[in-house]
Amino acid sequence: MSSIPRDQWYVAAYGREIGQELFSRTVCGESILFWRTRAGTGTVTAMSDRCVHRRFPLSEAPSRLVDDQVVCGYHGFTYGADGVCVAVPGQTRVPRTARLKNYPVVEQDSFVWVWIGDPAEADAARIPRAPWLVSPDYTTVSGMEPLKARFELLVDNLLDLSHETYLHGGYIGTPEVAATPITTAVDEAAGVIHVSRHMDDAECPPFYAKSTGLTGRIMRWQDIEYTPPCLYKLHSRIAPLGVLPNEDGSDPGAFHVEVVYAITPETEHTTHDFWAVARDFALDDQGVSDFLAEQNRTVVLQDVAALDVLEQVIDTEPPGYQELSINIDTGGLAARRLLAELAGQDGPAAVHRS
């Protein structure tokens, strides 16, 4: 049985990646073709990237887009923006079954979301929000890295930030991250996992020292909000020692960074790792943007290297291997349970081989 939940919204791309040319990305094992229509407001359309005739990928040259119609480069089957075939070679009658699978798609918060599963169940209101990514009160840098590992390993990684101390030392990791206990809460009704780590006296890592100008010891709060299966948000608060939010919730004395990951399975054993860092300070400072983009991409690539190795280890280990979990794993274990429920499984306590 697949571990990938179906009947779910997944991030397929950033909006900036899709224009008025053919673009393909595999999501949950399904190769999907995207483009923006010329008519109207440039709406993104999504359909199967396989011609119904002989399965030629419509994203591959010499296939082409002509006036919002896709012409297959192999035999000339032509499809409209709704995936319905409008012309076939050598005959005037188009078979009624000549249509591509069409995917519900929503563009929101800089992401292009696609629905994988039964289209009748596609409710856009279920898409989790990340409004900072398009807010004028924040400046955002973002990217995507391919991961040669199953998506559950990235979920594990992001819900246990104690690894920052060891894997990301010199960037975002300091001794306090691993040493500080966490609190975990699961909102069963909303299907959201919360993991918090508040460090009230911590070393300021280079990631924040060079972007905020803070030096010495700081207050550093990490509040995670994960909505399975796709969206992870880390609300990061950085402030001088002793500076707390006001009773009304305002927090002018702190710097705020919203770190967002969209975790999209490409296949059972590969993942699209979308990342974004939004900040509410130095909004117009391109130097800060360049620094955070370079630093965060380096951190992401450190995760990618570690998880790629871990995937190989898990894929080749003998059956029956048992992991050891401790207090720092409560968020990750809760995520495994919810992901298993979404995938229609019994709720494994570990990432299983498949």
GROMACS .gro file of C-alpha atoms in nm, residues 85-287:
model
  203
   85CYS     CA    1  -0.913   1.665  -2.752
   86VAL     CA    2  -1.031   1.891  -3.035
   87ALA     CA    3  -0.848   1.741  -3.333
   88VAL     CA    4  -0.691   1.411  -3.437
   89PRO     CA    5  -0.496   1.325  -3.754
   90GLY     CA    6  -0.661   1.171  -4.059
   91GLN     CA    7  -1.026   1.206  -3.955
   92THR     CA    8  -1.282   1.470  -3.862
   93ARG     CA    9  -1.451   1.276  -3.584
   94VAL     CA   10  -1.280   1.307  -3.246
   95PRO     CA   11  -1.338   1.002  -3.021
   96ARG     CA   12  -1.547   1.090  -2.714
   97THR     CA   13  -1.286   0.929  -2.486
   98ALA     CA   14  -1.006   1.144  -2.626
   99ARG     CA   15  -0.955   1.366  -2.324
  100LEU     CA   16  -0.677   1.414  -2.075
  101LYS     CA   17  -0.721   1.385  -1.701
  102ASN     CA   18  -0.784   1.735  -1.572
  103TYR     CA   19  -0.662   1.840  -1.227
  104PRO     CA   20  -0.821   2.101  -1.001
  105VAL     CA   21  -0.564   2.375  -0.949
  106VAL     CA   22  -0.548   2.683  -0.721
  107GLU     CA   23  -0.287   2.958  -0.712
  108GLN     CA   24  -0.247   3.092  -0.359
  109ASP     CA   25   0.027   3.249  -0.144
  110SER     CA   26   0.282   3.227  -0.430
  111PHE     CA   27   0.222   2.850  -0.469
  112VAL     CA   28   0.037   2.656  -0.738
  113TRP     CA   29  -0.162   2.385  -0.561
  114VAL     CA   30  -0.290   2.078  -0.744
  115TRP     CA   31  -0.547   1.826  -0.621
  116ILE     CA   32  -0.442   1.461  -0.636
  117GLY     CA   33  -0.736   1.225  -0.611
  118ASP     CA   34  -1.108   1.242  -0.676
  119PRO     CA   35  -1.183   1.585  -0.831
  120ALA     CA   36  -1.528   1.583  -0.670
  121GLU     CA   37  -1.357   1.609  -0.330
  122ALA     CA   38  -1.142   1.910  -0.421
  123ASP     CA   39  -1.235   2.183  -0.173
  124ALA     CA   40  -1.008   2.489  -0.204
  125ALA     CA   41  -1.104   2.595   0.149
  126ARG     CA   42  -0.892   2.304   0.275
  127ILE     CA   43  -0.569   2.453   0.141
  128PRO     CA   44  -0.355   2.575   0.434
  129ARG     CA   45  -0.244   2.937   0.417
  130ALA     CA   46   0.101   3.100   0.421
  131PRO     CA   47   0.006   3.466   0.376
  132TRP     CA   48   0.348   3.608   0.468
  133LEU     CA   49   0.484   3.489   0.133
  134VAL     CA   50   0.279   3.752  -0.052
  135SER     CA   51   0.236   4.016   0.222
  136PRO     CA   52   0.377   4.366   0.164
  137ASP     CA   53   0.482   4.361   0.530
  138TYR     CA   54   0.732   4.082   0.459
  139THR     CA   55   1.014   4.019   0.213
  140THR     CA   56   1.053   3.660   0.095
  141VAL     CA   57   1.326   3.448  -0.060
  142SER     CA   58   1.244   3.099  -0.181
  143GLY     CA   59   1.352   2.800  -0.383
  144MET     CA   60   1.307   2.427  -0.437
  145GLU     CA   61   1.549   2.136  -0.410
  146PRO     CA   62   1.490   1.779  -0.530
  147LEU     CA   63   1.519   1.515  -0.260
  148LYS     CA   64   1.603   1.153  -0.342
  149ALA     CA   65   1.419   1.033  -0.035
  150ARG     CA   66   1.058   0.965   0.068
  151PHE     CA   67   0.864   1.266   0.187
  152GLU     CA   68   0.812   1.122   0.538
  153LEU     CA   69   1.185   1.162   0.608
  154LEU     CA   70   1.162   1.534   0.539
  155VAL     CA   71   0.861   1.558   0.771
  156ASP     CA   72   1.060   1.383   1.044
  157ASN     CA   73   1.351   1.619   0.985
  158LEU     CA   74   1.149   1.939   1.006
  159LEU     CA   75   0.950   1.840   1.315
  160ASP     CA   76   1.265   1.764   1.515
  161LEU     CA   77   1.481   2.077   1.496
  162SER     CA   78   1.732   1.943   1.749
  163HIS     CA   79   1.931   1.832   1.444
  164GLU     CA   80   2.014   2.198   1.378
  165THR     CA   81   2.276   2.182   1.653
  166TYR     CA   82   2.468   1.908   1.476
  167LEU     CA   83   2.384   1.920   1.105
  168HIS     CA   84   2.361   2.298   1.067
  169GLY     CA   85   2.628   2.426   1.307
  170GLY     CA   86   2.776   2.753   1.179
  171TYR     CA   87   2.449   2.843   1.005
  172ILE     CA   88   2.135   2.812   1.220
  173GLY     CA   89   2.244   2.556   1.478
  174THR     CA   90   2.354   2.637   1.834
  175PRO     CA   91   2.388   2.414   2.144
  176GLU     CA   92   2.062   2.546   2.293
  177VAL     CA   93   1.842   2.403   2.017
  178ALA     CA   94   1.923   2.043   2.107
  179ALA     CA   95   1.936   2.114   2.481
  180THR     CA   96   1.595   2.283   2.512
  181PRO     CA   97   1.290   2.060   2.570
  182ILE     CA   98   0.990   2.089   2.339
  183THR     CA   99   0.616   2.098   2.391
  184THR     CA  100   0.389   1.918   2.145
  185ALA     CA  101   0.015   1.954   2.090
  186VAL     CA  102  -0.210   1.801   1.827
  187ASP     CA  103  -0.528   1.974   1.715
  188GLU     CA  104  -0.718   1.663   1.611
  189ALA     CA  105  -1.016   1.856   1.474
  190ALA     CA  106  -0.804   2.077   1.249
  191GLY     CA  107  -0.546   1.808   1.179
  192VAL     CA  108  -0.256   2.035   1.279
  193ILE     CA  109   0.054   1.950   1.484
  194HIS     CA  110   0.220   2.218   1.698
  195VAL     CA  111   0.575   2.183   1.830
  196SER     CA  112   0.734   2.465   2.031
  197ARG     CA  113   1.082   2.529   2.163
  198HIS     CA  114   1.141   2.859   2.348
  199MET     CA  115   1.503   2.947   2.420
  200ASP     CA  116   1.515   3.250   2.648
  201ASP     CA  117   1.895   3.270   2.664
  202ALA     CA  118   2.066   3.139   2.353
  203GLU     CA  119   2.363   3.197   2.130
  204CYS     CA  120   2.278   3.399   1.818
  205PRO     CA  121   2.365   3.188   1.511
  206PRO     CA  122   2.518   3.354   1.202
  207PHE     CA  123   2.189   3.316   1.012
  208TYR     CA  124   2.027   3.569   1.247
  209ALA     CA  125   2.330   3.768   1.364
  210LYS     CA  126   2.420   3.880   1.012
  211SER     CA  127   2.061   3.945   0.902
  212THR     CA  128   1.928   4.124   1.212
  213GLY     CA  129   2.246   4.282   1.350
  214LEU     CA  130   2.190   4.126   1.693
  215THR     CA  131   2.501   4.011   1.878
  216GLY     CA  132   2.566   3.815   2.194
  217ARG     CA  133   2.289   3.620   2.365
  218ILE     CA  134   1.929   3.635   2.240
  219MET     CA  135   1.579   3.507   2.297
  220ARG     CA  136   1.497   3.257   2.023
  221TRP     CA  137   1.154   3.100   1.989
  222GLN     CA  138   1.062   2.828   1.741
  223ASP     CA  139   0.691   2.752   1.700
  224ILE     CA  140   0.611   2.488   1.440
  225GLU     CA  141   0.272   2.444   1.277
  226TYR     CA  142   0.245   2.142   1.047
  227THR     CA  143  -0.064   2.063   0.842
  228PRO     CA  144  -0.025   1.713   0.693
  229PRO     CA  145   0.056   1.616   0.435
  230CYS     CA  146   0.201   1.920   0.260
  231LEU     CA  147   0.254   2.244   0.451
  232TYR     CA  148   0.502   2.317   0.731
  233LYS     CA  149   0.540   2.657   0.895
  234LEU     CA  150   0.808   2.760   1.144
  235HIS     CA  151   0.725   3.084   1.325
  236SER     CA  152   1.066   3.206   1.440
  237ARG     CA  153   1.099   3.492   1.689
  238ILE     CA  154   1.438   3.652   1.760
  239ALA     CA  155   1.477   3.925   2.023
  240PRO     CA  156   1.729   4.074   2.266
  241LEU     CA  157   1.742   3.908   2.607
  242GLY     CA  158   1.436   3.986   2.819
  243VAL     CA  159   1.232   4.142   2.536
  244LEU     CA  160   0.885   3.986   2.537
  245PRO     CA  161   0.570   4.045   2.330
  246ASN     CA  162   0.323   4.301   2.463
  247GLU     CA  163   0.006   4.184   2.635
  248ASP     CA  164  -0.198   4.282   2.329
  249GLY     CA  165   0.011   4.048   2.113
  250SER     CA  166   0.212   4.317   1.938
  251ASP     CA  167   0.585   4.250   1.932
  252PRO     CA  168   0.778   4.555   1.808
  253GLY     CA  169   1.099   4.464   1.990
  254ALA     CA  170   1.153   4.135   1.806
  255PHE     CA  171   1.246   4.018   1.459
  256HIS     CA  172   1.012   3.766   1.299
  257VAL     CA  173   1.097   3.508   1.035
  258GLU     CA  174   0.838   3.278   0.882
  259VAL     CA  175   0.999   2.966   0.736
  260VAL     CA  176   0.766   2.771   0.508
  261TYR     CA  177   0.818   2.429   0.354
  262ALA     CA  178   0.584   2.265   0.104
  263ILE     CA  179   0.659   1.893   0.118
  264THR     CA  180   0.541   1.733  -0.205
  265PRO     CA  181   0.596   1.365  -0.288
  266GLU     CA  182   0.723   1.322  -0.640
  267THR     CA  183   0.721   0.943  -0.615
  268GLU     CA  184   0.726   0.694  -0.327
  269HIS     CA  185   1.099   0.759  -0.286
  270THR     CA  186   1.157   1.115  -0.414
  271THR     CA  187   1.031   1.454  -0.297
  272HIS     CA  188   1.001   1.815  -0.409
  273ASP     CA  189   1.138   2.026  -0.121
  274PHE     CA  190   0.992   2.375  -0.162
  275TRP     CA  191   1.128   2.630   0.090
  276ALA     CA  192   1.062   2.996   0.161
  277VAL     CA  193   1.190   3.244   0.421
  278ALA     CA  194   0.981   3.555   0.487
  279ARG     CA  195   1.103   3.833   0.721
  280ASP     CA  196   0.946   4.147   0.868
  281PHE     CA  197   1.270   4.350   0.886
  282ALA     CA  198   1.516   4.502   0.638
  283LEU     CA  199   1.243   4.471   0.377
  284ASP     CA  200   1.428   4.661   0.105
  285ASP     CA  201   1.780   4.538   0.183
  286GLN     CA  202   1.885   4.322  -0.110
  287GLY     CA  203   2.202   4.225   0.074
   0.00000   0.00000   0.00000
